[in-house]
Amino acid sequence: MLVLAIESSCDETAAAVTAGGEKALSNIVSSQTQIHRKYGGIVPELASRKHIEVIIPVIKEALLKAGITLDHVEGIAVTNGPGLIGSLLVGLSVAKSIAYARNLPFVGVNHVEGHLSAIFLENPRLRFPFIGLVVSGGHTCLYRFNHLGSYEWLGGTRDDAAGEAFDKVAKLLNLGYPGGPVIDKVATDGDPEAISFPRAFISKDTFDFSFSGIKTSVLQYVRKHPRARVEDIAASFQEAVVDVLISKAVQAARAFDLPRIVLSGGVASNRRLRIRLKEIAEGEGLEVNIPSPILCTDNAAMIGVVGHYYLDRGRTSPLTLNAFSNLPI
Ligand code: KG4
Ligand code: ZN
């Protein structure tokens, strides 16, 4: 089945055409980073306004790149939460309009479920169950992924998401926005052991995370040591976050006796996290699967994977479907 997938939950306007739920014929992402950079974070109203400008051109480009027209599309999938309401409503309204006009089956998809399932675009034969770790600007959660459509929530952040911590620390180090990619870059010239920032493992019995303490420690360190090398601070901060994420994921794989870990979400494009997770988890005999960076950050192809799974089973959403800022899977 050829699915047109649409994603506009945050500050990326994205459209993709997926075939059989496992191949992206196109995957177009229009980022708004330039618009939000001068404010040091996402301004929701500006995000919605930009989505409304670019959504149709982005969809047209996705169809063109896939070498098809709307006549070939067999189903429509769209993110309907979690995310910024004004942003979500743009993609959702356009998706509904196309579905209505073309009389196509239509399904709403959970954004986090999309991140968890992006891996199937590169590894369609991946065996489940596995431990899924979604680390992004809005989410840091661990799931037991039984199969597409069936997940168990194991734990999540009690305060900041990991990506949010990257963004806030970059801001206080005057490194600009978005923080994740810039810390990733600056950290390559730093010593990850230069400063020992606290690792909030909380306790052995929980798969929850906490990142606000690390952020506060960085702030205190910077105040006390104004001449410290920013590269060392960035590398040491990154190492603390990476350590916690990896140890909880490995701990979960052990606790549920699962042989593999799948990492996804924007922070999963972090080079140190990718390398260290492979080193540590594979060293413990676990299999590690991480999508390419373009499939880790927000994109619509991942929404097409999940949408296809439901549409293929006849599960559709009504055209009265709403958008939700919080939407558990
Ligand atoms: O998944 P995503 O594109 O959007 C959300 O659903 O939140 O994730 C965006 C987050 C931002 O916080 C950004 O700073 C972070 O992912 N990020 C990174 C890297 N690239 C993006 N964090 C660390 N290292 C990176 N290379
Ligand atoms: Zn995301």
PDB file of N, CA, C and O in Angstrom, residues 5-6 21 23 36-38 45 77 93-94 100 112 120 159 198 216 289 304 316 325:
ATOM      1  N   ALA A   5       2.228  10.174   4.170  1.00  0.00           N
ATOM      2  CA  ALA A   5       2.309  10.461   5.606  1.00  0.00           C
ATOM      3  C   ALA A   5       2.690  11.921   5.827  1.00  0.00           C
ATOM      4  O   ALA A   5       3.518  12.473   5.096  1.00  0.00           O
ATOM      5  N   ILE A   6       2.077  12.518   6.845  1.00  0.00           N
ATOM      6  CA  ILE A   6       2.279  13.944   7.133  1.00  0.00           C
ATOM      7  C   ILE A   6       2.612  14.112   8.613  1.00  0.00           C
ATOM      8  O   ILE A   6       1.967  13.504   9.476  1.00  0.00           O
ATOM      9  N   GLY A  21       4.803   0.022   4.065  1.00  0.00           N
ATOM     10  CA  GLY A  21       5.156   0.327   5.453  1.00  0.00           C
ATOM     11  C   GLY A  21       6.615   0.082   5.791  1.00  0.00           C
ATOM     12  O   GLY A  21       7.011   0.152   6.956  1.00  0.00           O
ATOM     13  N   LYS A  23       9.330   0.948   3.200  1.00  0.00           N
ATOM     14  CA  LYS A  23      10.257   1.608   2.274  1.00  0.00           C
ATOM     15  C   LYS A  23       9.785   3.049   2.081  1.00  0.00           C
ATOM     16  O   LYS A  23       8.607   3.277   1.775  1.00  0.00           O
ATOM     17  N   HIS A  36      13.288  30.016  14.530  1.00  0.00           N
ATOM     18  CA  HIS A  36      13.240  29.995  16.002  1.00  0.00           C
ATOM     19  C   HIS A  36      14.586  30.321  16.656  1.00  0.00           C
ATOM     20  O   HIS A  36      14.625  30.634  17.842  1.00  0.00           O
ATOM     21  N   ARG A  37      15.670  30.236  15.872  1.00  0.00           N
ATOM     22  CA  ARG A  37      17.021  30.413  16.437  1.00  0.00           C
ATOM     23  C   ARG A  37      17.158  31.715  17.210  1.00  0.00           C
ATOM     24  O   ARG A  37      17.676  31.740  18.323  1.00  0.00           O
ATOM     25  N   LYS A  38      16.651  32.808  16.632  1.00  0.00           N
ATOM     26  CA  LYS A  38      16.875  34.107  17.296  1.00  0.00           C
ATOM     27  C   LYS A  38      16.112  34.228  18.612  1.00  0.00           C
ATOM     28  O   LYS A  38      16.395  35.107  19.411  1.00  0.00           O
ATOM     29  N   GLU A  45       3.441  29.951  18.054  1.00  0.00           N
ATOM     30  CA  GLU A  45       2.615  30.613  17.034  1.00  0.00           C
ATOM     31  C   GLU A  45       3.368  30.741  15.708  1.00  0.00           C
ATOM     32  O   GLU A  45       2.806  30.536  14.633  1.00  0.00           O
ATOM     33  N   ALA A  77      -1.753   8.959   6.422  1.00  0.00           N
ATOM     34  CA  ALA A  77      -1.411   8.857   7.845  1.00  0.00           C
ATOM     35  C   ALA A  77      -0.921  10.216   8.308  1.00  0.00           C
ATOM     36  O   ALA A  77      -0.179  10.891   7.579  1.00  0.00           O
ATOM     37  N   SER A  93      -5.365  18.928   9.557  1.00  0.00           N
ATOM     38  CA  SER A  93      -6.413  19.485   8.691  1.00  0.00           C
ATOM     39  C   SER A  93      -6.138  19.185   7.222  1.00  0.00           C
ATOM     40  O   SER A  93      -7.054  18.839   6.467  1.00  0.00           O
ATOM     41  N   VAL A  94      -4.870  19.312   6.835  1.00  0.00           N
ATOM     42  CA  VAL A  94      -4.528  19.035   5.437  1.00  0.00           C
ATOM     43  C   VAL A  94      -4.757  17.546   5.139  1.00  0.00           C
ATOM     44  O   VAL A  94      -5.315  17.188   4.091  1.00  0.00           O
ATOM     45  N   TYR A 100     -10.704  13.320   2.585  1.00  0.00           N
ATOM     46  CA  TYR A 100     -12.117  13.576   2.274  1.00  0.00           C
ATOM     47  C   TYR A 100     -12.314  13.777   0.773  1.00  0.00           C
ATOM     48  O   TYR A 100     -13.184  13.168   0.143  1.00  0.00           O
ATOM     49  N   VAL A 112       5.321   9.492  19.078  1.00  0.00           N
ATOM     50  CA  VAL A 112       6.329   8.672  19.772  1.00  0.00           C
ATOM     51  C   VAL A 112       6.347   7.251  19.190  1.00  0.00           C
ATOM     52  O   VAL A 112       7.410   6.645  19.019  1.00  0.00           O
ATOM     53  N   PHE A 120      12.191   0.304  11.253  1.00  0.00           N
ATOM     54  CA  PHE A 120      11.709  -0.686  10.275  1.00  0.00           C
ATOM     55  C   PHE A 120      11.917  -0.230   8.826  1.00  0.00           C
ATOM     56  O   PHE A 120      11.857  -1.043   7.910  1.00  0.00           O
ATOM     57  N   ASP A 159      11.415  15.038  34.802  1.00  0.00           N
ATOM     58  CA  ASP A 159      11.484  16.500  34.637  1.00  0.00           C
ATOM     59  C   ASP A 159      11.778  16.855  33.184  1.00  0.00           C
ATOM     60  O   ASP A 159      10.908  16.744  32.343  1.00  0.00           O
ATOM     61  N   PRO A 198      26.887  15.064  37.913  1.00  0.00           N
ATOM     62  CA  PRO A 198      26.137  13.973  38.557  1.00  0.00           C
ATOM     63  C   PRO A 198      25.298  13.164  37.572  1.00  0.00           C
ATOM     64  O   PRO A 198      24.725  13.710  36.637  1.00  0.00           O
ATOM     65  N   THR A 216      21.423  21.927  36.210  1.00  0.00           N
ATOM     66  CA  THR A 216      21.732  22.854  37.307  1.00  0.00           C
ATOM     67  C   THR A 216      23.212  22.775  37.678  1.00  0.00           C
ATOM     68  O   THR A 216      23.855  23.795  37.939  1.00  0.00           O
ATOM     69  N   ASN A 289      20.256  -1.425  17.529  1.00  0.00           N
ATOM     70  CA  ASN A 289      19.805  -0.910  16.235  1.00  0.00           C
ATOM     71  C   ASN A 289      19.450   0.563  16.383  1.00  0.00           C
ATOM     72  O   ASN A 289      18.628   0.924  17.240  1.00  0.00           O
ATOM     73  N   GLY A 304       4.514   7.054   8.406  1.00  0.00           N
ATOM     74  CA  GLY A 304       4.009   6.154   7.370  1.00  0.00           C
ATOM     75  C   GLY A 304       4.120   4.685   7.771  1.00  0.00           C
ATOM     76  O   GLY A 304       3.262   3.872   7.434  1.00  0.00           O
ATOM     77  N   THR A 316      -8.963   2.664  10.853  1.00  0.00           N
ATOM     78  CA  THR A 316      -8.916   4.047  10.382  1.00  0.00           C
ATOM     79  C   THR A 316      -9.408   4.988  11.479  1.00  0.00           C
ATOM     80  O   THR A 316      -9.957   4.536  12.485  1.00  0.00           O
ATOM     81  N   SER A 325      -2.102  17.461  22.788  1.00  0.00           N
ATOM     82  CA  SER A 325      -0.720  17.790  23.170  1.00  0.00           C
ATOM     83  C   SER A 325      -0.099  16.642  23.951  1.00  0.00           C
ATOM     84  O   SER A 325       1.096  16.383  23.851  1.00  0.00           O
TER      85      SER A 325
END
